[in-house]
Short mmCIF file of C-alpha atoms in Angstrom, two decimals:
data_model
loop_
_atom_site.label_atom_id
_atom_site.label_comp_id
_atom_site.label_asym_id
_atom_site.label_seq_id
_atom_site.Cartn_x
_atom_site.Cartn_y
_atom_site.Cartn_z
CA MET A 1 0.00 0.00 0.00
CA ASN A 2 2.87 2.38 0.81
CA ASP A 3 4.45 1.65 -2.56
CA LEU A 4 1.16 2.43 -4.28
CA THR A 5 0.85 5.69 -2.36
CA ARG A 6 4.39 6.73 -3.30
CA GLU A 7 3.74 5.88 -6.94
CA SER A 8 0.54 7.93 -6.93
CA GLN A 9 2.39 10.86 -5.38
CA ARG A 10 5.13 10.56 -8.02
CA LEU A 11 2.56 10.68 -10.83
CA ILE A 12 0.83 13.67 -9.28
CA GLU A 13 4.11 15.56 -8.85
CA GLU A 14 5.02 14.78 -12.45
CA GLY A 15 1.63 16.12 -13.47
CA ARG A 16 2.31 19.36 -11.60
CA ARG A 17 5.64 19.75 -13.38
CA LEU A 18 4.01 19.14 -16.74
CA ARG A 19 1.29 21.66 -15.92
CA ASP A 20 3.81 24.33 -14.92
CA ASP A 21 5.87 23.59 -18.01
CA ASN A 22 2.87 24.08 -20.24
CA ARG A 23 1.80 27.28 -18.56
CA ALA A 24 5.24 28.56 -19.47
CA GLY A 25 4.59 27.58 -23.12
CA GLY A 26 6.06 24.09 -22.86
CA ARG A 27 5.73 20.71 -24.45
CA HIS A 28 1.99 20.12 -24.71
CA ARG A 29 1.43 23.35 -26.55
CA ARG A 30 3.85 22.11 -29.16
CA ALA A 31 2.37 18.62 -29.17
CA LEU A 32 0.69 17.15 -32.20
CA SER A 33 -3.06 16.87 -32.37
CA ILE A 34 -4.54 14.15 -30.21
CA GLY A 35 -6.62 12.89 -33.13
CA GLU A 36 -7.30 13.16 -36.84
CA GLY A 37 -10.55 15.00 -36.20
CA SER A 38 -8.89 17.96 -34.48
CA ALA A 39 -6.00 17.84 -36.97
CA ARG A 40 -8.51 18.10 -39.83
CA VAL A 41 -10.14 21.15 -38.22
CA LYS A 42 -6.70 22.78 -37.96
CA ARG A 43 -5.86 21.95 -41.58
CA ASP A 44 -9.15 23.40 -42.79
CA HIS A 45 -8.50 26.56 -40.78
CA LEU A 46 -5.00 26.85 -42.24
CA LYS A 47 -6.34 26.37 -45.78
CA LYS A 48 -8.81 29.21 -45.23
CA LYS A 49 -6.01 31.51 -44.07
CA VAL A 50 -3.86 30.59 -47.07
CA ARG A 51 -6.85 31.22 -49.35
CA ASN A 52 -7.44 34.63 -47.74
CA VAL A 53 -3.78 35.58 -48.22
CA ALA A 54 -3.86 34.49 -51.87
CA ILE A 55 -7.04 36.48 -52.56
CA ALA A 56 -5.65 39.57 -50.84
CA LEU A 57 -2.35 39.42 -52.76
CA PHE A 58 -4.14 38.84 -56.05
CA ALA A 59 -6.42 41.82 -55.44
CA LEU A 60 -3.48 44.04 -54.43
CA TRP A 61 -1.29 43.20 -57.39
CA VAL A 62 -4.09 43.33 -59.96
CA GLY A 63 -5.43 46.56 -58.48
CA MET A 64 -2.00 48.21 -58.48
CA GLY A 65 -1.38 46.93 -62.00
CA VAL A 66 -4.58 48.53 -63.23
CA LEU A 67 -3.70 51.73 -61.39
CA GLY A 68 -0.26 51.69 -63.02
CA LEU A 69 -1.84 51.45 -66.47
CA ILE A 70 -4.15 54.35 -65.70
CA ILE A 71 -1.47 56.69 -64.39
CA ASP A 72 1.20 55.42 -66.80
CA GLY A 73 3.39 53.60 -64.26
CA LEU A 74 3.58 53.27 -60.51
CA GLY A 75 7.08 54.52 -60.02
CA PHE A 76 9.41 53.60 -57.16
CA VAL A 77 7.03 54.79 -54.46
CA GLY A 78 4.17 52.82 -55.96
CA VAL A 79 6.20 49.61 -56.15
CA MET A 80 7.41 49.97 -52.56
CA THR A 81 3.86 50.65 -51.42
CA LEU A 82 2.71 47.46 -53.15
CA VAL A 83 5.49 45.42 -51.53
CA LEU A 84 4.74 46.88 -48.10
CA ALA A 85 1.01 46.28 -48.51
CA SER A 86 1.71 42.68 -49.54
CA ILE A 87 3.88 42.10 -46.45
CA VAL A 88 1.20 43.57 -44.18
CA ALA A 89 -1.50 41.42 -45.82
CA VAL A 90 0.52 38.23 -45.35
CA ALA A 91 1.35 39.11 -41.73
CA VAL A 92 -2.21 40.01 -40.77
CA LEU A 93 -4.13 37.35 -42.69
CA GLY A 94 -1.53 34.70 -41.83
CA ASN A 95 -2.22 35.20 -38.14
CA TYR A 96 -5.91 36.03 -38.13
CA PRO A 97 -8.49 34.84 -37.60
CA LYS A 98 -7.18 32.63 -34.80
CA LEU A 99 -8.49 29.10 -34.49
CA LYS A 100 -10.94 29.28 -31.61
CA THR A 101 -11.24 26.47 -29.11
CA PRO A 102 -14.89 25.35 -29.05
CA LYS A 103 -16.78 26.57 -26.01
CA LEU A 104 -18.40 23.97 -23.79
CA PRO A 105 -22.03 24.77 -24.83
CA ASP A 106 -21.07 24.53 -28.53
CA ILE A 107 -19.37 21.13 -28.45
CA ASN A 108 -22.52 19.04 -28.83
CA LYS A 109 -23.86 20.89 -31.88
CA GLY A 110 -23.97 19.84 -35.52
CA ASN A 111 -23.82 16.22 -36.63
CA VAL A 112 -22.26 13.62 -34.39
CA GLN A 113 -19.00 13.42 -36.38
CA GLN A 114 -18.48 17.18 -36.13
CA MET A 115 -19.17 16.90 -32.41
CA VAL A 116 -16.42 14.28 -32.05
CA SER A 117 -13.91 16.57 -33.85
CA ARG A 118 -14.85 19.53 -31.65
CA THR A 119 -14.43 17.39 -28.55
CA GLU A 120 -10.90 16.45 -29.66
CA LEU A 121 -10.03 20.10 -30.26
CA TRP A 122 -11.47 21.11 -26.89
CA LEU A 123 -9.62 18.32 -25.06
CA GLU A 124 -6.31 19.43 -26.59
CA ALA A 125 -6.75 22.86 -25.04
CA GLN A 126 -7.38 21.31 -21.61
CA ARG A 127 -4.24 19.14 -21.46
CA PRO A 128 -1.98 21.74 -19.79
CA ALA A 129 -4.27 21.80 -16.74
CA LEU A 130 -4.45 18.02 -16.32
CA PRO A 131 -2.23 15.66 -14.30
CA ALA A 132 0.19 13.47 -16.25
CA PRO A 133 -1.83 10.20 -16.07
CA ALA A 134 -4.90 12.08 -17.31
CA VAL A 135 -2.94 13.62 -20.20
CA THR A 136 -1.90 10.13 -21.30
CA LEU A 137 -5.53 9.03 -21.24
CA VAL A 138 -6.65 12.13 -23.16
CA ASP A 139 -4.15 11.29 -25.90
CA GLN A 140 -5.46 7.72 -25.93
CA ILE A 141 -9.04 8.95 -26.12
CA GLY A 142 -8.08 11.14 -29.09
CA VAL A 143 -6.99 8.05 -31.03
CA GLN A 144 -10.15 6.21 -29.98
CA LEU A 145 -12.34 9.10 -31.11
CA ASP A 146 -10.79 8.85 -34.57
CA GLY A 147 -11.84 5.22 -34.78
CA LEU A 148 -15.27 6.09 -33.47
CA GLY A 149 -15.60 8.87 -36.04
CA TYR A 150 -15.06 6.40 -38.90
CA GLN A 151 -17.81 4.16 -37.54
CA LEU A 152 -20.18 7.12 -37.24
CA ASP A 153 -19.80 7.99 -40.94
CA GLY A 154 -23.22 7.60 -42.52
CA LEU A 155 -24.91 6.64 -39.26
CA ASP A 156 -28.39 8.08 -38.78
CA GLN A 157 -28.24 10.98 -36.32
CA ASP A 158 -31.21 9.49 -34.45
CA HIS A 159 -29.61 6.05 -34.15
CA PRO A 160 -29.44 4.93 -30.49
CA LYS A 161 -25.64 4.66 -30.70
CA ALA A 162 -25.38 8.18 -32.12
CA ARG A 163 -27.38 9.49 -29.17
CA GLU A 164 -25.22 7.45 -26.80
CA VAL A 165 -22.06 8.97 -28.31
CA ARG A 166 -23.52 12.47 -27.97
CA SER A 167 -24.18 11.88 -24.29
CA LEU A 168 -20.80 10.31 -23.54
CA VAL A 169 -18.46 12.35 -25.77
CA GLY A 170 -20.37 15.60 -26.18
CA GLU A 171 -21.63 15.98 -22.62
CA GLN A 172 -20.24 13.69 -19.92
CA LEU A 173 -16.58 13.81 -21.01
CA PRO A 174 -16.20 17.60 -21.36
CA GLN A 175 -18.36 18.34 -18.32
CA MET A 176 -16.27 16.02 -16.18
CA VAL A 177 -13.00 17.65 -17.30
CA GLU A 178 -14.51 21.11 -16.83
CA SER A 179 -15.58 20.23 -13.28
CA TYR A 180 -12.00 19.21 -12.50
CA ARG A 181 -10.57 22.43 -13.95
CA LYS A 182 -12.76 24.51 -11.65
CA ILE A 183 -11.10 22.95 -8.59
CA PRO A 184 -8.26 25.13 -7.23
CA SER A 185 -4.89 23.51 -7.98
CA HIS A 186 -3.90 23.19 -4.30
CA LEU A 187 -7.04 21.14 -3.60
CA ARG A 188 -6.60 18.68 -6.45
CA THR A 189 -4.24 16.46 -4.46
CA GLU A 190 -6.27 16.40 -1.25
CA LYS A 191 -8.14 13.19 -0.53
CA ARG A 192 -11.91 13.45 -0.42
CA ALA A 193 -14.12 10.38 -0.05
CA GLY A 194 -11.05 8.15 -0.29
CA SER A 195 -9.39 9.65 -3.36
CA THR A 196 -8.03 12.93 -4.70
CA PRO A 197 -9.59 14.91 -7.56
CA ASP A 198 -6.52 13.98 -9.66
CA GLU A 199 -7.21 10.30 -9.05
CA GLN A 200 -10.94 10.69 -9.64
CA LEU A 201 -10.32 12.44 -12.97
CA THR A 202 -7.88 9.77 -14.13
CA ASP A 203 -10.24 6.96 -13.10
CA SER A 204 -13.19 8.63 -14.86
CA LEU A 205 -11.20 9.13 -18.06
CA ALA A 206 -10.18 5.47 -18.00
CA LYS A 207 -13.84 4.45 -17.73
CA ILE A 208 -14.84 6.76 -20.58
CA SER A 209 -11.99 5.36 -22.69
CA GLY A 210 -13.27 1.85 -22.10
CA GLU A 211 -16.83 2.85 -23.00
CA ILE A 212 -15.69 4.56 -26.24
CA ASP A 213 -13.85 1.38 -27.18
CA SER A 214 -16.97 -0.69 -26.44
CA ILE A 215 -19.23 1.52 -28.59
CA THR A 216 -16.72 1.48 -31.46
CA ARG A 217 -16.57 -2.32 -31.36
CA GLN A 218 -20.37 -2.58 -31.36
CA LEU A 219 -20.65 -0.25 -34.36
CA ALA A 220 -17.89 -2.15 -36.19
CA GLU A 221 -19.45 -5.55 -35.53
CA GLY A 222 -21.30 -5.63 -38.85
CA SER A 223 -18.15 -4.77 -40.82
CA LEU A 224 -16.14 -7.37 -38.90
CA ASP A 225 -18.73 -10.06 -39.64
CA ASP A 226 -18.88 -9.05 -43.31
CA LEU A 227 -15.08 -9.27 -43.62
CA ALA A 228 -15.02 -12.66 -41.91
CA ILE A 229 -17.69 -14.00 -44.30
CA LYS A 230 -15.75 -12.76 -47.35
CA HIS A 231 -12.55 -14.25 -45.96
CA ARG A 232 -14.18 -17.64 -45.45
CA TYR A 233 -15.63 -17.56 -48.97
CA LEU A 234 -12.27 -16.73 -50.54
CA ASP A 235 -10.56 -19.37 -48.46
CA TYR A 236 -13.13 -21.92 -49.61
CA LYS A 237 -12.88 -20.78 -53.24
CA PHE A 238 -9.14 -20.30 -53.61
CA GLY A 239 -7.53 -21.63 -50.45
CA GLU A 240 -5.63 -24.83 -49.86
CA GLY A 241 -8.86 -26.79 -49.52
CA ALA A 242 -10.22 -25.64 -52.86
CA GLU A 243 -10.67 -28.30 -55.56
CA THR A 244 -8.27 -28.33 -58.48
CA SER A 245 -9.72 -26.41 -61.41
CA PRO A 246 -10.88 -28.40 -64.48
CA GLN A 247 -8.33 -26.59 -66.68
CA LEU A 248 -5.43 -27.78 -64.54
CA GLU A 249 -6.82 -31.34 -64.46
CA HIS A 250 -7.06 -31.36 -68.25
CA LYS A 251 -3.49 -30.17 -68.70
CA SER A 252 -2.21 -32.82 -66.36
#
């Protein structure tokens, strides 16, 4: 029991160091996305910014070109103005608008796949405030949400499993993390009802991870059965137990 207590304390202290490191702009802020869903949202946001920069530069250069034709040349000042305006456009539109972290009330909106992506993006923003064991589980959940997202593709929004995912991923998961974040940091390691808030959060995330895995497996059951049937058919048709084809018998 003492060994377990020391190990728990070690994990909690490591979590504090990771938290402080991230508040100083450390490793988790530079970490990759926890899942493909949040990565896709970031890519789409980046594409929009690149598009905005391209449109702005095109408009500037075409507009200044037309102006140059009208006034018979831009001259040195005109060219420098165009260059400066282009630099300002790239700097401003390359940094704005910023990608906004979804707010808690907005996570469970849209279709269920969009909700899963927003949850991933929201969870990424919460990692700096979480203890180390919880961060590991959040990263694991990100991977699981990707798998769940594939299974949700084409699923009716009113399907019982879709509603179950909305409740678990769009409500219970973020609300539980948000409740933890509201606890003052110096109280997160104090035992209450036999465990600390850090331990309760980690245990809850582990349970949610297991439930996400269970739902994904249930949704994938039809595809797994279909693949197994096709495999058995091909094994029967072309496998070692298949009969020799009439053409080969004739040649022999």
